[in-house]
PDB file of C-alpha atoms in Angstrom:
ATOM      1  CA  MET A 863     -49.347  80.615 143.928  1.00 54.00           C
ATOM      2  CA  SER A 864     -48.744  81.230 147.294  1.00 55.00           C
ATOM      3  CA  PRO A 865     -44.880  82.025 148.239  1.00 59.00           C
ATOM      4  CA  LYS A 866     -45.682  78.045 150.605  1.00 59.00           C
ATOM      5  CA  THR A 867     -46.134  76.332 147.767  1.00 53.00           C
ATOM      6  CA  SER A 868     -43.748  75.534 144.415  1.00 51.00           C
ATOM      7  CA  GLU A 869     -44.662  74.062 141.528  1.00 55.00           C
ATOM      8  CA  SER A 870     -43.047  70.857 142.193  1.00 52.00           C
ATOM      9  CA  GLY A 871     -46.681  69.772 144.289  1.00 53.00           C
ATOM     10  CA  GLY A 872     -46.936  71.814 147.165  1.00 49.00           C
ATOM     11  CA  LYS A 873     -44.224  71.208 149.960  1.00 51.00           C
ATOM     12  CA  THR A 874     -43.556  73.597 151.750  1.00 51.00           C
ATOM     13  CA  SER A 875     -39.261  74.880 151.723  1.00 54.00           C
ATOM     14  CA  GLY A 876     -37.818  73.883 155.360  1.00 59.00           C
ATOM     15  CA  THR A 877     -36.224  71.837 157.239  1.00 62.00           C
ATOM     16  CA  GLY A 878     -36.812  68.600 154.914  1.00 69.00           C
ATOM     17  CA  GLY A 879     -34.609  67.550 152.793  1.00 75.00           C
ATOM     18  CA  ALA A 880     -31.128  66.545 152.354  1.00 84.00           C
ATOM     19  CA  PRO A 881     -28.598  68.042 154.795  1.00 86.00           C
ATOM     20  CA  THR A 882     -27.253  71.398 154.446  1.00 90.00           C
ATOM     21  CA  PRO A 883     -23.351  71.682 154.875  1.00 90.00           C
ATOM     22  CA  THR A 884     -24.358  74.221 158.081  1.00 88.00           C
ATOM     23  CA  ARG A 885     -26.682  71.437 159.738  1.00 90.00           C
ATOM     24  CA  ILE A 886     -23.423  68.894 159.491  1.00 92.00           C
ATOM     25  CA  THR A 887     -20.781  71.526 160.930  1.00 93.00           C
ATOM     26  CA  VAL A 888     -23.218  72.792 163.294  1.00 89.00           C
ATOM     27  CA  LEU A 889     -23.905  68.799 164.550  1.00 92.00           C
ATOM     28  CA  ALA A 890     -20.483  68.050 164.299  1.00 94.00           C
ATOM     29  CA  LEU A 891     -20.015  71.286 167.475  1.00 91.00           C
ATOM     30  CA  ALA A 892     -22.019  70.279 169.312  1.00 88.00           C
ATOM     31  CA  LEU A 893     -21.187  66.370 168.703  1.00 92.00           C
ATOM     32  CA  LEU A 894     -17.136  67.560 169.157  1.00 92.00           C
ATOM     33  CA  ALA A 895     -18.605  69.371 172.851  1.00 86.00           C
ATOM     34  CA  LEU A 896     -20.687  66.718 174.430  1.00 85.00           C
ATOM     35  CA  ILE A 897     -17.464  64.651 174.084  1.00 90.00           C
ATOM     36  CA  PHE A 898     -15.837  67.750 175.785  1.00 87.00           C
ATOM     37  CA  ILE A 899     -17.990  67.299 178.147  1.00 82.00           C
ATOM     38  CA  PHE A 900     -18.792  63.912 178.833  1.00 83.00           C
ATOM     39  CA  GLU A 901     -14.772  63.799 179.077  1.00 88.00           C
ATOM     40  CA  ASN A 902     -13.956  66.128 182.282  1.00 85.00           C
ATOM     41  CA  THR A 903     -15.629  64.279 185.264  1.00 85.00           C
ATOM     42  CA  GLY A 904     -13.394  65.124 187.983  1.00 91.00           C
ATOM     43  CA  ALA A 905     -15.134  67.056 190.392  1.00 92.00           C
ATOM     44  CA  THR A 906     -14.774  71.213 190.323  1.00 91.00           C
ATOM     45  CA  ARG A 907     -15.959  73.880 192.968  1.00 91.00           C
ATOM     46  CA  ILE A 908     -18.735  76.577 192.051  1.00 88.00           C
ATOM     47  CA  ARG A 909     -18.653  79.501 194.236  1.00 88.00           C
ATOM     48  CA  LEU A 910     -22.033  81.613 193.265  1.00 83.00           C
ATOM     49  CA  LEU A 911     -22.996  85.165 193.067  1.00 84.00           C
ATOM     50  CA  VAL A 912     -22.926  85.317 197.070  1.00 81.00           C
ATOM     51  CA  PRO A 913     -19.591  85.063 198.034  1.00 78.00           C
ATOM     52  CA  GLU A 914     -19.822  82.166 200.489  1.00 84.00           C
ATOM     53  CA  VAL A 915     -21.586  79.660 198.923  1.00 88.00           C
ATOM     54  CA  THR A 916     -20.169  76.914 196.786  1.00 90.00           C
ATOM     55  CA  VAL A 917     -21.562  74.306 195.387  1.00 90.00           C
ATOM     56  CA  THR A 918     -19.321  71.464 194.639  1.00 92.00           C
ATOM     57  CA  VAL A 919     -20.374  69.628 191.212  1.00 91.00           C
ATOM     58  CA  PRO A 920     -18.968  67.045 188.323  1.00 90.00           C
ATOM     59  CA  LEU A 921     -17.244  68.907 185.746  1.00 89.00           C
ATOM     60  CA  TRP A 922     -19.510  67.943 183.080  1.00 87.00           C
ATOM     61  CA  THR A 923     -23.093  69.366 184.802  1.00 88.00           C
ATOM     62  CA  ALA A 924     -21.239  71.936 184.886  1.00 88.00           C
ATOM     63  CA  MET A 925     -20.198  72.824 181.340  1.00 87.00           C
ATOM     64  CA  LEU A 926     -23.224  70.913 180.506  1.00 87.00           C
ATOM     65  CA  ALA A 927     -25.578  73.712 181.839  1.00 90.00           C
ATOM     66  CA  THR A 928     -23.456  75.961 180.921  1.00 90.00           C
ATOM     67  CA  GLY A 929     -24.344  74.402 177.357  1.00 88.00           C
ATOM     68  CA  ALA A 930     -27.815  74.888 178.044  1.00 92.00           C
ATOM     69  CA  VAL A 931     -27.606  78.654 178.982  1.00 94.00           C
ATOM     70  CA  GLY A 932     -26.213  79.454 175.792  1.00 92.00           C
ATOM     71  CA  ALA A 933     -28.452  77.411 173.174  1.00 90.00           C
ATOM     72  CA  LEU A 934     -31.383  79.446 175.302  1.00 93.00           C
ATOM     73  CA  CYS A 935     -29.792  82.937 175.122  1.00 93.00           C
ATOM     74  CA  GLY A 936     -29.047  81.803 171.887  1.00 90.00           C
ATOM     75  CA  ALA A 937     -31.983  80.306 170.618  1.00 90.00           C
ATOM     76  CA  TYR A 938     -34.171  83.427 172.556  1.00 92.00           C
ATOM     77  CA  ALA A 939     -32.026  85.937 170.796  1.00 89.00           C
ATOM     78  CA  VAL A 940     -32.564  84.353 166.987  1.00 87.00           C
ATOM     79  CA  ARG A 941     -36.672  84.141 167.736  1.00 86.00           C
ATOM     80  CA  ARG A 942     -36.092  87.848 168.702  1.00 81.00           C
ATOM     81  CA  ARG A 943     -34.443  88.849 165.224  1.00 74.00           C
ATOM     82  CA  ASP A 944     -37.272  86.602 163.437  1.00 66.00           C
TER      83      ASP A 944
END
């Protein structure tokens, strides 16, 4: 029997099935982060790497972009570890 099959029908284990407590926790945290981001809609000034360059964007845009960069970095780190 190969390691990817089981005795109960040959299905591979992995992403299917009932949600685990870890998945529920991550989903709840992601939902809370999105609520927090979209509740903060005021404009903010952001200074870029060059001192004289500033942009004014809604705060939710800045936080969403920062979260996306963090998620990409986390996904890259997890993929490199495997």
